[in-house]
N, CA and C of each residue as an Amber inpcrd file, in Angstrom:
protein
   702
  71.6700000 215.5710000  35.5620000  71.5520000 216.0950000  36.9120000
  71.7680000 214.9830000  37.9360000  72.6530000 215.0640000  38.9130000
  72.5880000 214.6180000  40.0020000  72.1340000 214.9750000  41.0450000
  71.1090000 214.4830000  42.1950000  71.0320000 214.3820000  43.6460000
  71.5040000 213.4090000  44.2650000  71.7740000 215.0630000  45.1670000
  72.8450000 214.9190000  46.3080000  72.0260000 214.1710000  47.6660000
  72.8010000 213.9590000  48.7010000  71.6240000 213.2440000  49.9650000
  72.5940000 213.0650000  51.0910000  71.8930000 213.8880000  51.4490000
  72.9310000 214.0780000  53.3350000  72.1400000 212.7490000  53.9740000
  72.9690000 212.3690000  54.2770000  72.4040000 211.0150000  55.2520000
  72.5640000 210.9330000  56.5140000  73.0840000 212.1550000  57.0890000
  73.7370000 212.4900000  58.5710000  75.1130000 211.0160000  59.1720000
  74.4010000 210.7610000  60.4470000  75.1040000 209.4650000  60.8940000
  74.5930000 208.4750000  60.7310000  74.6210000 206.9390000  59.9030000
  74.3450000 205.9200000  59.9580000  74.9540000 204.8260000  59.8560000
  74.5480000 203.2760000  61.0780000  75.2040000 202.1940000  60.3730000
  75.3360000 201.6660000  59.2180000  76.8450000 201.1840000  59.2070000
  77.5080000 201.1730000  58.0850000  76.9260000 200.2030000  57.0650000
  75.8780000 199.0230000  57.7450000  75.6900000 197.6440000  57.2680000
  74.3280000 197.9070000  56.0030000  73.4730000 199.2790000  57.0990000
  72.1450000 199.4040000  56.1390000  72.4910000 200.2600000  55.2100000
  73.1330000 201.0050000  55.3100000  73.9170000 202.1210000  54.0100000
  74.2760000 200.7960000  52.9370000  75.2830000 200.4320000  53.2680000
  75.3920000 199.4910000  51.8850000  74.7040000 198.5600000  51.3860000
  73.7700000 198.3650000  52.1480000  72.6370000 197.3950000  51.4930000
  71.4950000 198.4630000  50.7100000  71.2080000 199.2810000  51.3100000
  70.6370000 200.3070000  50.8940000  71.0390000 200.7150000  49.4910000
  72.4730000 201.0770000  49.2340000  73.2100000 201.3840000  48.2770000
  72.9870000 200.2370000  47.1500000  73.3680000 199.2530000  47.5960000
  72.8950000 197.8530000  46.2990000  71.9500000 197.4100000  45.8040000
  70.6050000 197.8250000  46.8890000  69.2750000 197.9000000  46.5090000
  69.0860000 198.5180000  45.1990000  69.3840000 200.0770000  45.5360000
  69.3240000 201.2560000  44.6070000  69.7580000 200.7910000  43.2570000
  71.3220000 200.3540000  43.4510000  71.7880000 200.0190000  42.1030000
  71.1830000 198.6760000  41.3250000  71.0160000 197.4530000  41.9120000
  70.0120000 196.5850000  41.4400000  68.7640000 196.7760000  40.7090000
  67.7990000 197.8050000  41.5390000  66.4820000 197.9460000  40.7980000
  67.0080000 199.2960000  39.6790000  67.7100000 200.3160000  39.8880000
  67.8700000 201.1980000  38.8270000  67.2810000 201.0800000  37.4710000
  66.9750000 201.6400000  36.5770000  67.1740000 201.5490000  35.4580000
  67.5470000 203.1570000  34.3980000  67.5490000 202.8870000  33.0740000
  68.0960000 204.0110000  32.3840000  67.6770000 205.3030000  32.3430000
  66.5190000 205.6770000  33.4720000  65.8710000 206.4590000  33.8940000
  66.0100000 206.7900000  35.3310000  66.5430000 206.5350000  35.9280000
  67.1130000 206.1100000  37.1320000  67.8910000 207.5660000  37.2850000
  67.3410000 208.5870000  38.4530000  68.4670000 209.8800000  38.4550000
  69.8550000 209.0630000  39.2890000  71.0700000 209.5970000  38.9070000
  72.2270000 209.4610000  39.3240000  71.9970000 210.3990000  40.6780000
  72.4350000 209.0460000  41.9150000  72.9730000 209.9460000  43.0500000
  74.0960000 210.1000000  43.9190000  74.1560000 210.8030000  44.5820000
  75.7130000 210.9360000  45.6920000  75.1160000 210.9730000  47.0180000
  75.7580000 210.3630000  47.8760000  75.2540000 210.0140000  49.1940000
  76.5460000 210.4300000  49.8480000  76.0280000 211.3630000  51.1220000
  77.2520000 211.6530000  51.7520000  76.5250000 211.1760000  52.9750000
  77.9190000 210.5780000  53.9400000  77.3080000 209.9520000  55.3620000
  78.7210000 210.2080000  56.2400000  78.2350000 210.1400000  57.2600000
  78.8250000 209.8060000  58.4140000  78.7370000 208.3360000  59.1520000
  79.2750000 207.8090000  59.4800000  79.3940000 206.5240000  59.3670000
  79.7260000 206.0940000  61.2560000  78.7780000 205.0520000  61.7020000
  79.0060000 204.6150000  63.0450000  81.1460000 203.7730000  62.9850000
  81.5520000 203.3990000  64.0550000  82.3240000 202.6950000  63.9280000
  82.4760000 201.8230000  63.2310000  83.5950000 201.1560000  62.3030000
  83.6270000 200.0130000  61.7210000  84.3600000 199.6610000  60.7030000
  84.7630000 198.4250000  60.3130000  86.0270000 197.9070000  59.9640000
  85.2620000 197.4220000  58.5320000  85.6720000 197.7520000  57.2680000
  85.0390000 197.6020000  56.2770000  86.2050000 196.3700000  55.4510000
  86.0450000 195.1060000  54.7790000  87.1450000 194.1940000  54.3170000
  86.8340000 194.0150000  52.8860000  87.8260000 194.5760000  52.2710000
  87.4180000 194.7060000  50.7870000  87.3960000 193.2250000  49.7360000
  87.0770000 193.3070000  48.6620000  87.1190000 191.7750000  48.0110000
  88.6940000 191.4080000  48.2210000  89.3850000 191.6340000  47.8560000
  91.2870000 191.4470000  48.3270000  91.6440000 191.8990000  49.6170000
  90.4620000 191.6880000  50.6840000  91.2070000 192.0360000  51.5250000
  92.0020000 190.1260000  52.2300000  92.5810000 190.5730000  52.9370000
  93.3460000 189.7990000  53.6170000  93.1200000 189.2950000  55.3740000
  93.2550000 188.2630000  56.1010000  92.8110000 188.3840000  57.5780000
  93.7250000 188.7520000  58.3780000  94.9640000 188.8500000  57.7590000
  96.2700000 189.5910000  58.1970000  96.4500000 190.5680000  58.1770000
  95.5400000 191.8870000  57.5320000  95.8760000 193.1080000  57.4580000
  94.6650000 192.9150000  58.9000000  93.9680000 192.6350000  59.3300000
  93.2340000 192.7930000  60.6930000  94.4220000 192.1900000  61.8440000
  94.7970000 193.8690000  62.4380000  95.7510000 193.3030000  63.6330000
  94.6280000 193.0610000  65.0790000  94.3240000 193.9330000  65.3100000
  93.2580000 193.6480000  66.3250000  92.4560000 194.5900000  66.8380000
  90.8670000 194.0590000  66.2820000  90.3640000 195.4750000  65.9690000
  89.1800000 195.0740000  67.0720000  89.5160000 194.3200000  67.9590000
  89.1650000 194.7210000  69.4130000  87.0740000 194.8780000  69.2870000
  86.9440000 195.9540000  69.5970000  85.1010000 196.1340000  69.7500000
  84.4200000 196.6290000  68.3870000  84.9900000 197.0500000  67.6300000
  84.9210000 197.3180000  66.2660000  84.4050000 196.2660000  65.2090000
  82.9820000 195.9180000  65.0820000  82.6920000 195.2610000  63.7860000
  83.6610000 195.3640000  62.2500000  83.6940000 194.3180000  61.8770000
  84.4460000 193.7910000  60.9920000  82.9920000 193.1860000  59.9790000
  83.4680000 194.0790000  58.3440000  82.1230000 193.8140000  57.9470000
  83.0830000 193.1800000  56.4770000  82.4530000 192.6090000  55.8230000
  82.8360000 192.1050000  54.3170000  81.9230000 192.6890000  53.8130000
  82.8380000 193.2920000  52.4670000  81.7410000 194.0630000  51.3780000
  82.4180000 193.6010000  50.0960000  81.4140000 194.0790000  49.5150000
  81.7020000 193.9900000  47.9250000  82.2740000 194.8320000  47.3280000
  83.1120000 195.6790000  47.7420000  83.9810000 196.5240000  46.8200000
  85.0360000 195.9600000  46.6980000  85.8720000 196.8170000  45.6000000
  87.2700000 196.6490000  45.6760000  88.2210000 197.2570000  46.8540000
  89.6750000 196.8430000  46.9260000  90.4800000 197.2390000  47.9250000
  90.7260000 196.0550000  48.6540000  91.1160000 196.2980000  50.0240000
  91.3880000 195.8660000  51.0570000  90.6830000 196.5500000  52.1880000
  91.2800000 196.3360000  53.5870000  90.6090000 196.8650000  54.7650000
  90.8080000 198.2460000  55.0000000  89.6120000 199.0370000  55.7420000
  89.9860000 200.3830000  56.2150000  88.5860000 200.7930000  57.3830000
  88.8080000 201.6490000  57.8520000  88.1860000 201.9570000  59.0100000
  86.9580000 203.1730000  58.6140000  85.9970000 203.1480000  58.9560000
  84.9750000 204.5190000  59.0020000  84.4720000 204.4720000  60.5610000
  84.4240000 206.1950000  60.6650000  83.6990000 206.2210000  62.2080000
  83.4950000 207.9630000  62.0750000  82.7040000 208.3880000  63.1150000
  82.4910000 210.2290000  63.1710000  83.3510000 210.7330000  62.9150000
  83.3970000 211.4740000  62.0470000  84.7270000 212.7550000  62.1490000
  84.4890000 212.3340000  60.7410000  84.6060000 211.4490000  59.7940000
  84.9710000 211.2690000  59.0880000  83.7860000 211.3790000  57.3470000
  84.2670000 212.0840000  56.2450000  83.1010000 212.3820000  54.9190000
  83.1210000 211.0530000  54.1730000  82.2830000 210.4870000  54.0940000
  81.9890000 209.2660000  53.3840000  80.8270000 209.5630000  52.4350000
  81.7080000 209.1680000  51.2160000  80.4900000 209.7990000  49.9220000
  80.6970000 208.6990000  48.8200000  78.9310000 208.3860000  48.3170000
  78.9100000 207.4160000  47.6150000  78.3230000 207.5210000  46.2830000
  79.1300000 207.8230000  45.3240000  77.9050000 207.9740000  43.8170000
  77.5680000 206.6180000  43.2600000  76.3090000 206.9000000  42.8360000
  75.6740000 206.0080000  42.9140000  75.7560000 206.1340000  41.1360000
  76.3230000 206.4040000  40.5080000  76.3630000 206.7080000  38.9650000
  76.1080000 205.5820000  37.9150000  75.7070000 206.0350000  36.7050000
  75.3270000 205.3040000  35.7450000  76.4790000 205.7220000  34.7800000
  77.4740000 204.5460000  34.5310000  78.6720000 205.0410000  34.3380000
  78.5840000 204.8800000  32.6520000  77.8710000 204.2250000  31.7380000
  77.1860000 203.9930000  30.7410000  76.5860000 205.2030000  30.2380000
  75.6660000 205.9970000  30.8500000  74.9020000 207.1890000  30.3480000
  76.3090000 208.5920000  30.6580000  76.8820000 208.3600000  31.9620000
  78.0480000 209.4550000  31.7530000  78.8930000 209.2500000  31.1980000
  79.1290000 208.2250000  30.5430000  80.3580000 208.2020000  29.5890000
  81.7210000 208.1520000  30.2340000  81.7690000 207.5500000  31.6160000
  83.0420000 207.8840000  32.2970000  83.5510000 206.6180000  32.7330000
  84.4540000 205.9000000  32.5230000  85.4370000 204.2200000  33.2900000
  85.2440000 204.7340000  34.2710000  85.7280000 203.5660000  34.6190000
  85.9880000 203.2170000  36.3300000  86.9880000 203.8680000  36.5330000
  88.4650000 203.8510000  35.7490000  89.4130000 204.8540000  36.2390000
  89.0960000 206.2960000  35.9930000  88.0500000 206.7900000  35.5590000
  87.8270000 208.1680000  35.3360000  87.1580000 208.4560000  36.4140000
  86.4700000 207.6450000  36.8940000  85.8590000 207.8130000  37.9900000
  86.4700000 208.1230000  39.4780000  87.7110000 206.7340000  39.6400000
  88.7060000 207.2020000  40.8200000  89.6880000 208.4400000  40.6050000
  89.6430000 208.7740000  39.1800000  90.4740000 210.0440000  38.8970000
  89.7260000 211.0970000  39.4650000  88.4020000 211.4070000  39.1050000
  87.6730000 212.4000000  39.2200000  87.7410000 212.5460000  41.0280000
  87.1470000 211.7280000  41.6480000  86.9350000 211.6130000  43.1290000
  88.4190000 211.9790000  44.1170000  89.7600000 212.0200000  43.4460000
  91.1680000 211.9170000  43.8060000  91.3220000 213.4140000  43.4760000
  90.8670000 213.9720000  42.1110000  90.9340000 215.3020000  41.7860000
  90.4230000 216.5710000  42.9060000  88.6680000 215.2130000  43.0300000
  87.8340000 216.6020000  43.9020000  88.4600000 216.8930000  44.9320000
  88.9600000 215.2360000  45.5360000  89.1050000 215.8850000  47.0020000
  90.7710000 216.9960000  47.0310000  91.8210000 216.6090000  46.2710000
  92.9940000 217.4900000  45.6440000  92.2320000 218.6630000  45.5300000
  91.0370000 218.9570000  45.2170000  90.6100000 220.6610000  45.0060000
  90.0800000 220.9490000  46.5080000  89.1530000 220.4980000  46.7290000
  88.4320000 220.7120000  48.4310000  89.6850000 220.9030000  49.2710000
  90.7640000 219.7560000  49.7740000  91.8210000 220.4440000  50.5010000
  92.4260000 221.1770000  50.2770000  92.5720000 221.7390000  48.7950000
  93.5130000 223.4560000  48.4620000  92.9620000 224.1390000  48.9260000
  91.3770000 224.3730000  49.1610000  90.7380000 225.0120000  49.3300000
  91.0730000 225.3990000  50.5830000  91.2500000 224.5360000  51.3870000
  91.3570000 224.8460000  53.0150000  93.1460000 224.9830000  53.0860000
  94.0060000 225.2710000  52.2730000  95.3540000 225.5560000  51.9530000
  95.7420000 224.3960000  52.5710000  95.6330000 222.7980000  52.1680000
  96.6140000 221.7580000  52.8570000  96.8760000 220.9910000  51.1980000
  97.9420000 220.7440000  50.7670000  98.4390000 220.3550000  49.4910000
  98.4290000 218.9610000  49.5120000  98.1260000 218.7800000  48.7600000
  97.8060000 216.5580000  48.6120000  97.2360000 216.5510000  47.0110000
  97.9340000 214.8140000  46.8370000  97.8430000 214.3970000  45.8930000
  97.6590000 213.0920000  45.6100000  96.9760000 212.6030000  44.4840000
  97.0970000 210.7920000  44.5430000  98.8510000 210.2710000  44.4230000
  98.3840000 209.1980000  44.4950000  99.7800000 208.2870000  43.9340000
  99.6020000 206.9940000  42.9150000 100.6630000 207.4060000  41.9640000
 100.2670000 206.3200000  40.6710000  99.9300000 205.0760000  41.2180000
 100.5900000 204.5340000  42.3850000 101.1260000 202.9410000  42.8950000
  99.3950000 202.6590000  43.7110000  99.0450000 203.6160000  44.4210000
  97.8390000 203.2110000  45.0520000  97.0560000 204.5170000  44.8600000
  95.2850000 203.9330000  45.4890000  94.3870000 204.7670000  44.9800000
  94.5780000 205.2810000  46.1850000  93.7720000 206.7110000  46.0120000
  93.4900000 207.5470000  47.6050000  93.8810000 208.4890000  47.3820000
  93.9850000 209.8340000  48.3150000  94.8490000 211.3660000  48.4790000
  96.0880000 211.3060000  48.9120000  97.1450000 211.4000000  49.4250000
  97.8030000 211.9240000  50.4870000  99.0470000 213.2950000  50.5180000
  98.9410000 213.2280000  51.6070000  99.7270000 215.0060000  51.2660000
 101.0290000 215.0000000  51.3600000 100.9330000 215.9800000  49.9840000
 102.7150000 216.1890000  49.8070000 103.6980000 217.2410000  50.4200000
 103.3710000 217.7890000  51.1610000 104.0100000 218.7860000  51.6910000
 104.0860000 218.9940000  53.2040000 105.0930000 219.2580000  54.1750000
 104.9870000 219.8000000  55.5690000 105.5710000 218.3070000  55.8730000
 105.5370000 218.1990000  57.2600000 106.0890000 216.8250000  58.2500000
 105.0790000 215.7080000  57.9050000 103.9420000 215.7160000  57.5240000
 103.1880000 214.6840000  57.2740000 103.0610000 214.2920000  55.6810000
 103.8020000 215.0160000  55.0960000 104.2410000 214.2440000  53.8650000
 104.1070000 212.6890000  53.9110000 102.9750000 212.4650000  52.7550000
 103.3160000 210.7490000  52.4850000 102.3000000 210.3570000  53.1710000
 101.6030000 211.0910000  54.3450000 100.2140000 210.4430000  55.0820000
  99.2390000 210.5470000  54.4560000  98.2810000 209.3760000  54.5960000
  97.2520000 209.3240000  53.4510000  95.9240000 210.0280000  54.3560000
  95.4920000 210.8330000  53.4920000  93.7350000 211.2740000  54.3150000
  92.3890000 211.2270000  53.5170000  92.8480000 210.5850000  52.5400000
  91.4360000 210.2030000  51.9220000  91.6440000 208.4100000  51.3990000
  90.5460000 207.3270000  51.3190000  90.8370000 206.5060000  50.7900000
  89.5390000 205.7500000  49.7220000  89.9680000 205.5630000  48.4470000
  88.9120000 205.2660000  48.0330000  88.4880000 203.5590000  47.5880000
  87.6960000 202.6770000  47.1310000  87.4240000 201.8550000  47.2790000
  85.8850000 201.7940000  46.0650000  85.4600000 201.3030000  45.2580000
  84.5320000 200.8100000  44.1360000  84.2510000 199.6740000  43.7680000
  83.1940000 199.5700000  43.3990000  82.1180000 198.4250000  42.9340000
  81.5040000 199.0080000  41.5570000  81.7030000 198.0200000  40.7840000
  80.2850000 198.3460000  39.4860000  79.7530000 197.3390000  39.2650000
  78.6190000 197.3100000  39.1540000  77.2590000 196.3200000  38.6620000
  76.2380000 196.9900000  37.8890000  76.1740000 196.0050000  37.0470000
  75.3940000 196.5740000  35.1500000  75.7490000 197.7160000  34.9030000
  76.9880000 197.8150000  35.0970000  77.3220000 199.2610000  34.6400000
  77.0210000 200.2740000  35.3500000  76.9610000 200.5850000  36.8410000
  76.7870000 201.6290000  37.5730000  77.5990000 201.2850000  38.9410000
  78.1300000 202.3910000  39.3250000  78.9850000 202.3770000  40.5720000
  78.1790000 202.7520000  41.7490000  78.8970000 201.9640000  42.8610000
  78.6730000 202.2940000  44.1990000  80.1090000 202.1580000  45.1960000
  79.7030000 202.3460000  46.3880000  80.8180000 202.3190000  47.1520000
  81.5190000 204.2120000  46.4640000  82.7110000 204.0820000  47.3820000
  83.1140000 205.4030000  47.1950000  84.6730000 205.9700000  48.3580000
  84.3910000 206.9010000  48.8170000  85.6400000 207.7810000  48.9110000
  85.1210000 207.5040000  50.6820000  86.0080000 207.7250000  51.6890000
  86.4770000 208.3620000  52.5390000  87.5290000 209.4120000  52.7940000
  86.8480000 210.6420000  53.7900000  87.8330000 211.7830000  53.8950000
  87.5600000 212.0440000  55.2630000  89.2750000 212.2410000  56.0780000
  89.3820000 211.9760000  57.2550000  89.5240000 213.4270000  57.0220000
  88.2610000 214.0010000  58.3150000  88.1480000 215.2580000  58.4830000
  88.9140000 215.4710000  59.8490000  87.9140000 215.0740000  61.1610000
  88.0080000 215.6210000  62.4000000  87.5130000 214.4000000  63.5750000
  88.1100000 213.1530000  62.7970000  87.7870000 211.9840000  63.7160000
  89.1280000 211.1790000  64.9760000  88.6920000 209.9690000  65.1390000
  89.5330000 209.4710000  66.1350000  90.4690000 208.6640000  65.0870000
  91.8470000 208.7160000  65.1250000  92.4730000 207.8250000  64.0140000
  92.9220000 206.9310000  64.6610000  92.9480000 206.1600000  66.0260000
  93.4020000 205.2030000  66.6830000  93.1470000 203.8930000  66.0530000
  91.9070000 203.9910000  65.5470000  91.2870000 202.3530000  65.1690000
  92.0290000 202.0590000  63.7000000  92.8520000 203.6330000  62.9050000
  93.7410000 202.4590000  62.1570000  95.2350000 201.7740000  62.4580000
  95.0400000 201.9770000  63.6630000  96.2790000 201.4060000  64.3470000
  96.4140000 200.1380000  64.3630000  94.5260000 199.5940000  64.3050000
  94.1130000 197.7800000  64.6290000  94.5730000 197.4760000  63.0680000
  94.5490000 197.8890000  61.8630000  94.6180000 197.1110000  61.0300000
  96.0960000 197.7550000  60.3230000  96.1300000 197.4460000  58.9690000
  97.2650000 197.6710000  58.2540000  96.2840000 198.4120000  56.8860000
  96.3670000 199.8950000  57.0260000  94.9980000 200.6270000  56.1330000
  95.3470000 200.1520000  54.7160000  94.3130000 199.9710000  54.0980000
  94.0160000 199.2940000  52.7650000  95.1730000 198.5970000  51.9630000
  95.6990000 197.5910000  53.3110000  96.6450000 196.4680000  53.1300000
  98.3240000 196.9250000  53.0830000  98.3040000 198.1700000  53.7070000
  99.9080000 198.6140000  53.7990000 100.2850000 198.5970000  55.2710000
 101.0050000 197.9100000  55.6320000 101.6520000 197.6280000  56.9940000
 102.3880000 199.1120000  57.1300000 101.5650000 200.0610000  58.2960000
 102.3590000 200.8480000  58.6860000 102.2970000 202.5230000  58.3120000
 100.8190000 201.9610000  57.2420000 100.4230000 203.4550000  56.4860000
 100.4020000 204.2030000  57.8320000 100.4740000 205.7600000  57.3540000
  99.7120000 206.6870000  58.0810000  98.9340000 207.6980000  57.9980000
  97.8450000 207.5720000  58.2960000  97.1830000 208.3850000  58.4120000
  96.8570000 209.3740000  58.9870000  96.3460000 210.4750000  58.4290000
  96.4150000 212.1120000  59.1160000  94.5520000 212.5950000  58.7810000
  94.2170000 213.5800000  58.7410000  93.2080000 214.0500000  59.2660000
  92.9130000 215.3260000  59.3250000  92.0820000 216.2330000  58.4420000
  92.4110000 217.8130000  58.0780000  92.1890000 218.7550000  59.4120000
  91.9080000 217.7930000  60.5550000  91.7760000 218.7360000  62.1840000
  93.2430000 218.7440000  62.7130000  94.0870000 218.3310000  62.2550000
  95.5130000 218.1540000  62.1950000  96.4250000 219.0860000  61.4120000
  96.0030000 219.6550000  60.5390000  96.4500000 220.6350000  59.6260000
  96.1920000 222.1280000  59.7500000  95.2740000 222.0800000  60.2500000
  94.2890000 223.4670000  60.0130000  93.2970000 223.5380000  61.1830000
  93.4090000 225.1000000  61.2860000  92.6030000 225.4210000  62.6830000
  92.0980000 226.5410000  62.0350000  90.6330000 227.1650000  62.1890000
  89.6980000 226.0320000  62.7450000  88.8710000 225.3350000  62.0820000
  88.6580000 223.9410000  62.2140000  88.3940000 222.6840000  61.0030000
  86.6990000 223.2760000  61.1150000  87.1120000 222.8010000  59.6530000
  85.5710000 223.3470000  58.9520000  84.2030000 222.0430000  59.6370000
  83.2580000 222.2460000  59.3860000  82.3460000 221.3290000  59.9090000
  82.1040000 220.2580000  58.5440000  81.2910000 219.0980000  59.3250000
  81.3760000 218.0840000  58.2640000  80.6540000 219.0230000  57.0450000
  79.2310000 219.0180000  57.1400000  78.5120000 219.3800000  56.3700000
  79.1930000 220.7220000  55.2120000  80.5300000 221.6950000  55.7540000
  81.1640000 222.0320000  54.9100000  81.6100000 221.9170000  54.0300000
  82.4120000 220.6830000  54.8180000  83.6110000 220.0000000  53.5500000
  82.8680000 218.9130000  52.7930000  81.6190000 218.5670000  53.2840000
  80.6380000 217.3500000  52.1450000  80.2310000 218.8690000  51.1300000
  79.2080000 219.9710000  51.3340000  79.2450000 220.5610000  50.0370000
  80.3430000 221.3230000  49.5420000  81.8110000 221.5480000  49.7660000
  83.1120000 221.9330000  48.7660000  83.2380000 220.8560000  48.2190000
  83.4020000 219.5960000  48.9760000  83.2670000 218.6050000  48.0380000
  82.9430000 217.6880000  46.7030000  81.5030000 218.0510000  47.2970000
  80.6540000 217.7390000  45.9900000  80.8660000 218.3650000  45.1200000
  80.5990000 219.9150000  45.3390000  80.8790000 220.7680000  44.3570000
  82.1870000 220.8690000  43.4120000  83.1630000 219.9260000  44.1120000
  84.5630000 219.5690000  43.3540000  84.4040000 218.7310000  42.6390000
  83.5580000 217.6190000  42.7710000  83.3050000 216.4430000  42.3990000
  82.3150000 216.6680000  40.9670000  81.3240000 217.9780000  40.9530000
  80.7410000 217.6780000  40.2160000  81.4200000 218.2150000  38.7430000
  82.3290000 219.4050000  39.5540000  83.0880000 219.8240000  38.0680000
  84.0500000 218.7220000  37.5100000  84.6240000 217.6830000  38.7970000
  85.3710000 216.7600000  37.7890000  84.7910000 215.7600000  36.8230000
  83.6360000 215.6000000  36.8580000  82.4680000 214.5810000  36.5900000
  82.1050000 215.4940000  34.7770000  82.4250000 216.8060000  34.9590000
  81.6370000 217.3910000  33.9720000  80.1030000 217.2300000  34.0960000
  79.5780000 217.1870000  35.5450000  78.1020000 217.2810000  35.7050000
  77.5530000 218.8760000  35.6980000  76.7790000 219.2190000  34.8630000
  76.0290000 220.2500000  34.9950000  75.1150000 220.6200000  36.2160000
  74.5490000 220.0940000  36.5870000  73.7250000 220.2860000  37.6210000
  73.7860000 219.2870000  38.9660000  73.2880000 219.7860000  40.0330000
  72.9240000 219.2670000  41.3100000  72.1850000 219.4920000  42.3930000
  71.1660000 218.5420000  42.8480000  70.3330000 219.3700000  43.8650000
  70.3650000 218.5750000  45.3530000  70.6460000 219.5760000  46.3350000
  70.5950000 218.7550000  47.7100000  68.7030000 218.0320000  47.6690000
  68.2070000 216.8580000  47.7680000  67.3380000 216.1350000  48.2030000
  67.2200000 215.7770000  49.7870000  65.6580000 215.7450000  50.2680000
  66.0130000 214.7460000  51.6510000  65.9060000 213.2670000  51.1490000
  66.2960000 213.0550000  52.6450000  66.7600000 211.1250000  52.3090000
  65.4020000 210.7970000  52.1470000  65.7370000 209.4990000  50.9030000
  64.0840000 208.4760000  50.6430000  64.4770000 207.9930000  51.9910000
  63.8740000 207.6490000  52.8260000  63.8200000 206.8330000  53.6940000
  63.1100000 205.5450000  53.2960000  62.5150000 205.1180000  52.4310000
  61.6470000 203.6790000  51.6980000  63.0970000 202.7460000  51.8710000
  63.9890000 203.0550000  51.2680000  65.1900000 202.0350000  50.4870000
  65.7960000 201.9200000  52.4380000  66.1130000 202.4500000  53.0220000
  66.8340000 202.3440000  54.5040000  65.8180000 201.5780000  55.2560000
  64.6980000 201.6930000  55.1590000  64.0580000 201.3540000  56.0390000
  63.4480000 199.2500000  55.2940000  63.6980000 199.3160000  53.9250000
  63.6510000 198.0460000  53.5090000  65.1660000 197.2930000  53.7380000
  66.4310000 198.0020000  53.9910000  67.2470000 197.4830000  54.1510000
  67.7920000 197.2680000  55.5590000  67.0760000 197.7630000  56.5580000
  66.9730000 197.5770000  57.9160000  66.4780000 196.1290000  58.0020000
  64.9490000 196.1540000  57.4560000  64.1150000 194.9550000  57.5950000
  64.8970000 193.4430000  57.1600000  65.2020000 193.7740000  55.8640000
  65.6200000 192.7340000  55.3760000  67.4930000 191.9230000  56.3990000
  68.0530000 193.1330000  56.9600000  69.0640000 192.8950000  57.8820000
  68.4260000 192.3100000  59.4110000  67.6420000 192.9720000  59.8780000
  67.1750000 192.1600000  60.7750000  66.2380000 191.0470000  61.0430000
  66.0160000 190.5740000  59.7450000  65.1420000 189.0410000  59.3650000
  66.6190000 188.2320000  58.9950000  67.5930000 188.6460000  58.7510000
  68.9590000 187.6310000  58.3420000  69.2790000 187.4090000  60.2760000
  69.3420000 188.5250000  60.6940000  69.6910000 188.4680000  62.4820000
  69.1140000 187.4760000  62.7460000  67.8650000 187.3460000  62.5240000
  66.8380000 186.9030000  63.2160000  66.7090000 184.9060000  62.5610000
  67.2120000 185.3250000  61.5810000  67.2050000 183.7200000  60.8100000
  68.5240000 182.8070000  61.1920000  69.8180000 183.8240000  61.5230000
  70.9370000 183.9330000  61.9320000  71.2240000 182.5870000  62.6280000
């Protein structure tokens, strides 16, 4: 069984500390979770990312993380979902994992009739059909430690896409990006497309079960503290 965990809107900095907490103390008893968020502004730089794919990202924090990839942007509008999985007890790689998450979201946008697909050459969605052929609207990005994943997917629902104009999205000079409020009228609400989502996600996973949870607030509120004693030591 997995729980699920709406996290509404939060900065981007205590989510992922939050997230590494979780996976650090875990253990083999540890329920597997998925975190869906909405995410303040901000420029996320992957372990390969580059200072050249940052063209100029102006008022926009610029954060270094520990995933894989390169650079890419999160802000409102946009489904940001993070399993927090024990990839050891599910029996699933790391590439089964970006398969599965590439699949769900390929099922969630049929759903809303817009056709997209991964691409062998890079990870992510993008859609194959109509004038925006070739634009990417989902992008994904992973971390594993002792054998459990974090980090995860972005899906450009109904946000501002200007700010990937500042960089070169997950190190391609010139990508483009599109956005399912662009396709389809009238765009579903976040909280929609986070549960079609999941629910895509859990059949690709072969998870049996799932339950929406409210947020622990313990783990956010230790990863606040511990961020603003680094400010403060700064």
């Amino acid at each position: 069984m997995a729980i699920i965990r709406d996290l509404g809107r939060r900065e981007y900095e205590t989510v992922w500390r939050a997230m590494s907490h979780y996976t650090d103390s875990r253990d083999a008893d540890s329920p597997d979770e998925i975190w869906c968020v909405e995410h303040d502004p901000v420029f996320t730089q992957g372990q390969a990312g580059k200072a050249e794919h940052l063209l100029n990202t102006g008022d926009i924090p610029v954060v270094q993380v520990d995933r894989g990839g390169q650079v890419t942007y999160h802000g409102p509008g946009q489904l940001v979902v993070y399993p927090l999985l024990d990839l050891r007890r599910t029996k699933i790689g790391v590439r089964d994992l970006v398969t599965a998450l590439e699949n769900a979201t390929v099922e969630m946008l049929a759903s809303y009739g817009i056709e997209a697909a991964p691409r062998a050459d890079a990870p992510g969605v993008y859609l194959t059909e109509g004038p925006r052929a070739g634009n990417k609207i989902a992008s994904i990005g992973l971390r594993v430690r002792r054998g459990c994943s974090f980090h995860g997917i972005a899906i450009n629902i109904d946000m501002d896409l200007a700010p990937f104009l500042r960089i070169n999205p997950c190190g391609y000079a010139g990508m483009q990006m599109v956005q399912m409020a662009e396709l389809i009228a009238p765009v579903p609400s976040w909280s929609e497309v986070a549960e079609v989502f999941v629910g895509a996600l859990m059949r690709a996973l072969s998870l049996d079960t799932a339950e929406w949870h409210p947020v622990d607030e313990t783990i956010f509120a230790r990863a606040r503290a511990e961020q603003e004693q680094e400010t403060t030591n700064g």
